[in-house]
PDB file of C-alpha atoms in Angstrom:
ATOM      1  CA  MET A   1      -8.322   8.399  47.945  1.00  0.00           C
ATOM      2  CA  ILE A   2      -8.638   6.176  44.885  1.00  0.00           C
ATOM      3  CA  ALA A   3      -7.686   9.114  42.654  1.00  0.00           C
ATOM      4  CA  GLU A   4      -4.366   9.461  44.461  1.00  0.00           C
ATOM      5  CA  LEU A   5      -3.640   5.741  44.004  1.00  0.00           C
ATOM      6  CA  GLY A   6      -4.115   6.191  40.279  1.00  0.00           C
ATOM      7  CA  ALA A   7      -2.029   9.356  40.121  1.00  0.00           C
ATOM      8  CA  ALA A   8       0.832   7.586  41.898  1.00  0.00           C
ATOM      9  CA  ILE A   9       1.462   5.201  38.978  1.00  0.00           C
ATOM     10  CA  VAL A  10       1.736   7.893  36.305  1.00  0.00           C
ATOM     11  CA  GLU A  11       5.316   8.088  35.034  1.00  0.00           C
ATOM     12  CA  ASN A  12       7.353  10.921  33.560  1.00  0.00           C
ATOM     13  CA  GLY A  13       7.070  11.260  29.768  1.00  0.00           C
ATOM     14  CA  MET A  14       3.786   9.380  29.476  1.00  0.00           C
ATOM     15  CA  THR A  15       0.702  10.093  27.417  1.00  0.00           C
ATOM     16  CA  ILE A  16      -2.342   9.561  29.643  1.00  0.00           C
ATOM     17  CA  GLY A  17      -5.955   9.068  28.601  1.00  0.00           C
ATOM     18  CA  LEU A  18      -8.613  10.691  30.770  1.00  0.00           C
ATOM     19  CA  GLY A  19     -12.148   9.322  30.972  1.00  0.00           C
ATOM     20  CA  SER A  20     -15.073  11.320  32.285  1.00  0.00           C
ATOM     21  CA  GLY A  21     -17.199  11.727  35.387  1.00  0.00           C
ATOM     22  CA  SER A  22     -16.662  12.726  38.998  1.00  0.00           C
ATOM     23  CA  THR A  23     -13.946  10.135  39.602  1.00  0.00           C
ATOM     24  CA  MET A  24     -11.898  11.619  36.773  1.00  0.00           C
ATOM     25  CA  ALA A  25     -12.371  15.112  38.179  1.00  0.00           C
ATOM     26  CA  TYR A  26     -10.725  13.954  41.414  1.00  0.00           C
ATOM     27  CA  PHE A  27      -8.025  12.172  39.422  1.00  0.00           C
ATOM     28  CA  VAL A  28      -7.197  15.372  37.514  1.00  0.00           C
ATOM     29  CA  GLU A  29      -6.706  17.201  40.808  1.00  0.00           C
ATOM     30  CA  ALA A  30      -4.520  14.430  42.217  1.00  0.00           C
ATOM     31  CA  VAL A  31      -2.321  13.999  39.151  1.00  0.00           C
ATOM     32  CA  ALA A  32      -1.912  17.764  38.684  1.00  0.00           C
ATOM     33  CA  LYS A  33      -0.689  18.031  42.280  1.00  0.00           C
ATOM     34  CA  ARG A  34       1.873  15.279  41.709  1.00  0.00           C
ATOM     35  CA  ILE A  35       3.061  16.768  38.408  1.00  0.00           C
ATOM     36  CA  ASN A  36       3.591  20.163  40.018  1.00  0.00           C
ATOM     37  CA  GLU A  37       5.395  18.743  43.039  1.00  0.00           C
ATOM     38  CA  GLU A  38       7.678  16.398  41.084  1.00  0.00           C
ATOM     39  CA  LYS A  39       8.056  18.550  37.938  1.00  0.00           C
ATOM     40  CA  LEU A  40       6.911  15.729  35.648  1.00  0.00           C
ATOM     41  CA  THR A  41       6.351  16.035  31.906  1.00  0.00           C
ATOM     42  CA  VAL A  42       3.064  14.323  31.056  1.00  0.00           C
ATOM     43  CA  GLN A  43       0.481  14.940  28.334  1.00  0.00           C
ATOM     44  CA  PHE A  44      -3.201  14.040  28.482  1.00  0.00           C
ATOM     45  CA  VAL A  45      -5.925  13.000  26.042  1.00  0.00           C
ATOM     46  CA  PRO A  46      -9.355  13.876  27.528  1.00  0.00           C
ATOM     47  CA  ALA A  47     -12.555  12.043  26.615  1.00  0.00           C
ATOM     48  CA  SER A  48     -15.100  14.718  27.513  1.00  0.00           C
ATOM     49  CA  LYS A  49     -15.271  18.479  27.180  1.00  0.00           C
ATOM     50  CA  THR A  50     -15.985  18.754  30.907  1.00  0.00           C
ATOM     51  CA  ILE A  51     -12.805  16.897  31.863  1.00  0.00           C
ATOM     52  CA  GLU A  52     -10.893  18.782  29.177  1.00  0.00           C
ATOM     53  CA  GLN A  53     -11.845  22.065  30.848  1.00  0.00           C
ATOM     54  CA  LYS A  54     -11.022  20.656  34.288  1.00  0.00           C
ATOM     55  CA  ALA A  55      -7.571  19.616  33.049  1.00  0.00           C
ATOM     56  CA  LEU A  56      -6.965  23.052  31.539  1.00  0.00           C
ATOM     57  CA  ASP A  57      -7.999  24.697  34.806  1.00  0.00           C
ATOM     58  CA  TYR A  58      -5.292  22.666  36.572  1.00  0.00           C
ATOM     59  CA  GLY A  59      -2.666  23.492  33.981  1.00  0.00           C
ATOM     60  CA  LEU A  60      -2.312  20.036  32.452  1.00  0.00           C
ATOM     61  CA  LYS A  61      -0.837  19.700  28.962  1.00  0.00           C
ATOM     62  CA  LEU A  62      -3.454  18.364  26.547  1.00  0.00           C
ATOM     63  CA  ILE A  63      -3.054  16.680  23.181  1.00  0.00           C
ATOM     64  CA  SER A  64      -5.595  15.451  20.639  1.00  0.00           C
ATOM     65  CA  ILE A  65      -6.037  11.719  20.162  1.00  0.00           C
ATOM     66  CA  GLU A  66      -5.334  12.381  16.475  1.00  0.00           C
ATOM     67  CA  CYS A  67      -1.776  13.440  17.355  1.00  0.00           C
ATOM     68  CA  VAL A  68      -0.654  10.342  19.284  1.00  0.00           C
ATOM     69  CA  GLN A  69       0.185   6.862  18.009  1.00  0.00           C
ATOM     70  CA  GLU A  70      -0.827   5.226  21.274  1.00  0.00           C
ATOM     71  CA  ILE A  71      -1.765   6.146  24.827  1.00  0.00           C
ATOM     72  CA  ASP A  72       0.404   4.675  27.584  1.00  0.00           C
ATOM     73  CA  TYR A  73      -2.171   4.532  30.388  1.00  0.00           C
ATOM     74  CA  ALA A  74      -5.876   5.341  30.348  1.00  0.00           C
ATOM     75  CA  PHE A  75      -7.757   6.088  33.565  1.00  0.00           C
ATOM     76  CA  ASP A  76     -11.522   6.064  33.948  1.00  0.00           C
ATOM     77  CA  GLY A  77     -14.330   5.328  36.357  1.00  0.00           C
ATOM     78  CA  ALA A  78     -17.195   2.878  35.853  1.00  0.00           C
ATOM     79  CA  ASP A  79     -20.920   2.670  36.434  1.00  0.00           C
ATOM     80  CA  TRP A  80     -20.796  -1.089  37.106  1.00  0.00           C
ATOM     81  CA  ILE A  81     -18.021  -3.692  37.125  1.00  0.00           C
ATOM     82  CA  ILE A  82     -18.597  -7.394  36.478  1.00  0.00           C
ATOM     83  CA  ASN A  83     -14.986  -8.494  36.106  1.00  0.00           C
ATOM     84  CA  LYS A  84     -11.671  -7.367  34.636  1.00  0.00           C
ATOM     85  CA  GLU A  85     -13.040  -7.678  31.110  1.00  0.00           C
ATOM     86  CA  THR A  86     -16.643  -6.487  31.412  1.00  0.00           C
ATOM     87  CA  LEU A  87     -18.064  -3.243  32.751  1.00  0.00           C
ATOM     88  CA  ILE A  88     -20.768  -0.691  32.071  1.00  0.00           C
ATOM     89  CA  LYS A  89     -20.037   2.968  31.379  1.00  0.00           C
ATOM     90  CA  GLY A  90     -21.765   5.915  29.804  1.00  0.00           C
ATOM     91  CA  GLY A  91     -23.950   7.241  32.586  1.00  0.00           C
ATOM     92  CA  GLY A  92     -22.265  10.585  31.982  1.00  0.00           C
ATOM     93  CA  GLY A  93     -22.885  10.396  28.242  1.00  0.00           C
ATOM     94  CA  SER A  94     -19.283  10.118  26.989  1.00  0.00           C
ATOM     95  CA  LEU A  95     -19.216   6.394  26.256  1.00  0.00           C
ATOM     96  CA  PHE A  96     -18.009   6.579  22.637  1.00  0.00           C
ATOM     97  CA  ARG A  97     -15.068   8.841  23.432  1.00  0.00           C
ATOM     98  CA  GLU A  98     -14.195   6.899  26.583  1.00  0.00           C
ATOM     99  CA  LYS A  99     -14.166   3.627  24.666  1.00  0.00           C
ATOM    100  CA  LYS A 100     -12.053   5.141  21.886  1.00  0.00           C
ATOM    101  CA  ILE A 101      -9.403   6.196  24.395  1.00  0.00           C
ATOM    102  CA  LEU A 102      -9.447   2.865  26.236  1.00  0.00           C
ATOM    103  CA  LEU A 103      -9.118   0.865  23.020  1.00  0.00           C
ATOM    104  CA  ASN A 104      -6.081   2.911  21.997  1.00  0.00           C
ATOM    105  CA  SER A 105      -4.290   2.541  25.339  1.00  0.00           C
ATOM    106  CA  VAL A 106      -1.563   0.092  26.293  1.00  0.00           C
ATOM    107  CA  GLN A 107      -2.938  -0.309  29.830  1.00  0.00           C
ATOM    108  CA  ARG A 108      -6.399   0.543  31.149  1.00  0.00           C
ATOM    109  CA  PHE A 109      -7.017   1.451  34.785  1.00  0.00           C
ATOM    110  CA  ILE A 110     -10.498   1.690  36.296  1.00  0.00           C
ATOM    111  CA  LEU A 111     -10.818   3.662  39.532  1.00  0.00           C
ATOM    112  CA  ALA A 112     -13.824   2.466  41.517  1.00  0.00           C
ATOM    113  CA  ASP A 113     -15.048   1.778  45.031  1.00  0.00           C
ATOM    114  CA  GLU A 114     -16.648  -1.493  46.123  1.00  0.00           C
ATOM    115  CA  SER A 115     -20.180  -0.256  45.427  1.00  0.00           C
ATOM    116  CA  LYS A 116     -19.483  -0.529  41.678  1.00  0.00           C
ATOM    117  CA  PHE A 117     -18.924  -4.301  41.758  1.00  0.00           C
ATOM    118  CA  ILE A 118     -21.920  -6.496  40.906  1.00  0.00           C
ATOM    119  CA  ASP A 119     -22.276 -10.211  40.139  1.00  0.00           C
ATOM    120  CA  ARG A 120     -24.208  -9.844  36.903  1.00  0.00           C
ATOM    121  CA  LEU A 121     -25.629  -7.119  34.676  1.00  0.00           C
ATOM    122  CA  SER A 122     -29.198  -8.366  34.460  1.00  0.00           C
ATOM    123  CA  ASP A 123     -31.699  -5.508  34.756  1.00  0.00           C
ATOM    124  CA  SER A 124     -28.952  -2.864  34.610  1.00  0.00           C
ATOM    125  CA  ILE A 125     -29.323   0.304  32.571  1.00  0.00           C
ATOM    126  CA  ILE A 126     -27.183   0.235  29.428  1.00  0.00           C
ATOM    127  CA  PRO A 127     -26.528   3.643  27.812  1.00  0.00           C
ATOM    128  CA  ILE A 128     -26.514   3.569  24.002  1.00  0.00           C
ATOM    129  CA  GLU A 129     -25.308   6.470  21.853  1.00  0.00           C
ATOM    130  CA  ILE A 130     -27.355   6.984  18.685  1.00  0.00           C
ATOM    131  CA  VAL A 131     -27.362   9.518  15.851  1.00  0.00           C
ATOM    132  CA  PRO A 132     -30.255  12.023  15.885  1.00  0.00           C
ATOM    133  CA  PHE A 133     -31.418  11.344  12.314  1.00  0.00           C
ATOM    134  CA  GLY A 134     -34.194   8.773  12.361  1.00  0.00           C
ATOM    135  CA  TYR A 135     -33.779   8.235  16.107  1.00  0.00           C
ATOM    136  CA  THR A 136     -37.318   6.911  16.588  1.00  0.00           C
ATOM    137  CA  LYS A 137     -36.575   4.140  14.071  1.00  0.00           C
ATOM    138  CA  THR A 138     -33.326   3.344  15.881  1.00  0.00           C
ATOM    139  CA  ILE A 139     -35.124   3.128  19.224  1.00  0.00           C
ATOM    140  CA  HIS A 140     -37.696   0.784  17.681  1.00  0.00           C
ATOM    141  CA  SER A 141     -34.879  -1.492  16.472  1.00  0.00           C
ATOM    142  CA  ILE A 142     -33.279  -1.487  19.933  1.00  0.00           C
ATOM    143  CA  ARG A 143     -36.592  -2.583  21.419  1.00  0.00           C
ATOM    144  CA  GLU A 144     -36.742  -5.441  18.924  1.00  0.00           C
ATOM    145  CA  VAL A 145     -33.434  -6.714  20.342  1.00  0.00           C
ATOM    146  CA  GLY A 146     -35.197  -6.902  23.697  1.00  0.00           C
ATOM    147  CA  GLY A 147     -34.391  -3.665  25.424  1.00  0.00           C
ATOM    148  CA  GLU A 148     -36.899  -1.500  27.250  1.00  0.00           C
ATOM    149  CA  CYS A 149     -35.467   1.904  26.381  1.00  0.00           C
ATOM    150  CA  TYR A 150     -36.057   5.616  26.738  1.00  0.00           C
ATOM    151  CA  LEU A 151     -34.455   8.662  25.179  1.00  0.00           C
ATOM    152  CA  ARG A 152     -32.400  10.508  27.782  1.00  0.00           C
ATOM    153  CA  LYS A 153     -33.602  14.031  28.585  1.00  0.00           C
ATOM    154  CA  ARG A 154     -32.026  16.948  30.400  1.00  0.00           C
ATOM    155  CA  MET A 155     -33.601  18.567  33.458  1.00  0.00           C
ATOM    156  CA  ASP A 156     -35.419  21.016  31.164  1.00  0.00           C
ATOM    157  CA  GLU A 157     -36.863  18.042  29.208  1.00  0.00           C
ATOM    158  CA  GLU A 158     -34.770  18.823  26.134  1.00  0.00           C
ATOM    159  CA  LYS A 159     -32.987  15.881  24.517  1.00  0.00           C
ATOM    160  CA  TYR A 160     -29.593  15.153  26.060  1.00  0.00           C
ATOM    161  CA  LEU A 161     -26.731  15.753  23.597  1.00  0.00           C
ATOM    162  CA  THR A 162     -23.327  14.085  23.824  1.00  0.00           C
ATOM    163  CA  ASP A 163     -20.086  15.906  23.025  1.00  0.00           C
ATOM    164  CA  ASN A 164     -20.480  14.367  19.556  1.00  0.00           C
ATOM    165  CA  TYR A 165     -23.968  15.938  19.270  1.00  0.00           C
ATOM    166  CA  ASN A 166     -25.657  12.556  19.389  1.00  0.00           C
ATOM    167  CA  TYR A 167     -28.501  11.274  21.580  1.00  0.00           C
ATOM    168  CA  ILE A 168     -28.341   8.775  24.438  1.00  0.00           C
ATOM    169  CA  VAL A 169     -30.860   5.975  24.880  1.00  0.00           C
ATOM    170  CA  ASP A 170     -30.967   4.286  28.288  1.00  0.00           C
ATOM    171  CA  ALA A 171     -31.955   0.647  27.776  1.00  0.00           C
ATOM    172  CA  ARG A 172     -32.782  -2.100  30.255  1.00  0.00           C
ATOM    173  CA  PHE A 173     -32.303  -5.757  29.302  1.00  0.00           C
ATOM    174  CA  SER A 174     -33.580  -8.557  31.541  1.00  0.00           C
ATOM    175  CA  GLY A 175     -32.353 -12.122  31.858  1.00  0.00           C
ATOM    176  CA  ILE A 176     -29.308 -11.649  29.626  1.00  0.00           C
ATOM    177  CA  GLY A 177     -26.031 -13.366  30.448  1.00  0.00           C
ATOM    178  CA  ASN A 178     -23.938 -12.790  27.325  1.00  0.00           C
ATOM    179  CA  TRP A 179     -23.467  -9.049  27.193  1.00  0.00           C
ATOM    180  CA  GLY A 180     -20.837  -9.247  24.477  1.00  0.00           C
ATOM    181  CA  PHE A 181     -23.504 -10.771  22.230  1.00  0.00           C
ATOM    182  CA  ILE A 182     -25.998  -8.003  23.079  1.00  0.00           C
ATOM    183  CA  HIS A 183     -23.338  -5.382  22.326  1.00  0.00           C
ATOM    184  CA  GLU A 184     -22.730  -6.909  18.894  1.00  0.00           C
ATOM    185  CA  GLN A 185     -26.472  -7.122  18.178  1.00  0.00           C
ATOM    186  CA  LEU A 186     -26.943  -3.458  19.046  1.00  0.00           C
ATOM    187  CA  LYS A 187     -23.928  -2.356  17.001  1.00  0.00           C
ATOM    188  CA  ARG A 188     -25.511  -3.923  13.909  1.00  0.00           C
ATOM    189  CA  ILE A 189     -28.440  -1.500  14.149  1.00  0.00           C
ATOM    190  CA  GLN A 190     -28.089   1.410  11.751  1.00  0.00           C
ATOM    191  CA  GLY A 191     -28.033   4.563  13.846  1.00  0.00           C
ATOM    192  CA  VAL A 192     -26.297   3.052  16.872  1.00  0.00           C
ATOM    193  CA  VAL A 193     -22.889   4.674  17.383  1.00  0.00           C
ATOM    194  CA  ASP A 194     -21.788   2.548  20.335  1.00  0.00           C
ATOM    195  CA  THR A 195     -23.008   0.996  23.564  1.00  0.00           C
ATOM    196  CA  GLY A 196     -22.031   1.381  27.196  1.00  0.00           C
ATOM    197  CA  ILE A 197     -21.038  -2.294  27.339  1.00  0.00           C
ATOM    198  CA  PHE A 198     -17.242  -2.319  27.631  1.00  0.00           C
ATOM    199  CA  CYS A 199     -16.124  -5.881  27.007  1.00  0.00           C
ATOM    200  CA  ASN A 200     -13.275  -7.870  25.457  1.00  0.00           C
ATOM    201  CA  MET A 201     -10.769  -5.453  26.970  1.00  0.00           C
ATOM    202  CA  GLU A 202      -8.549  -6.153  29.946  1.00  0.00           C
ATOM    203  CA  PHE A 203      -8.913  -3.633  32.769  1.00  0.00           C
ATOM    204  CA  GLN A 204      -6.826  -3.188  35.877  1.00  0.00           C
ATOM    205  CA  ILE A 205      -9.123  -2.244  38.740  1.00  0.00           C
ATOM    206  CA  ILE A 206      -7.831   0.184  41.352  1.00  0.00           C
ATOM    207  CA  THR A 207      -9.913   0.278  44.521  1.00  0.00           C
ATOM    208  CA  LEU A 208      -9.512   0.908  48.230  1.00  0.00           C
ATOM    209  CA  GLU A 209      -9.133  -2.208  50.327  1.00  0.00           C
ATOM    210  CA  LYS A 210     -11.324  -2.631  53.380  1.00  0.00           C
ATOM    211  CA  GLU A 211      -9.535  -1.852  56.611  1.00  0.00           C
TER     212      GLU A 211
END
């Protein structure tokens, strides 16, 4: 499994950043198994409350991002991967926290299968985290940048809330090649916390090779 490949490179004494999503849930299981078998001392900084609880359930030692100077390795999944410097995340709603951990890590590992690799991001859904106050005005400004966007809802039709108690807007941009530029344009909008465009960072991609 990809999760086991990631767990295999964790070293004793490290501080490890944990992203969110189903891939990270498998990674937590795999790394906990290795820690228990090899009696390693490792501490973890989780991005989401869901993964935090998963890590606690498996007995992992957790530490707040406020209490570490830097994170040795960060592991995460991805919604879409363009290359080693550009990917899309945030389908699970934890994009701000995931990006914070990745930016404060020495090395960044993305665990993904081949279905996540695409040639370009045109017409892909880009999650955008926004503050609740004045959210309709923020959405209007996002549309002016060129995005067709909708406020994310839960199954019960209530507004989806992130772990930071913000909203998520899912936006679709067509015919765009420079996603770093779009990210910067969106970040200039008052009310936008961050976008699911992860760029200008170097990622190491861990995937299973075809047999």
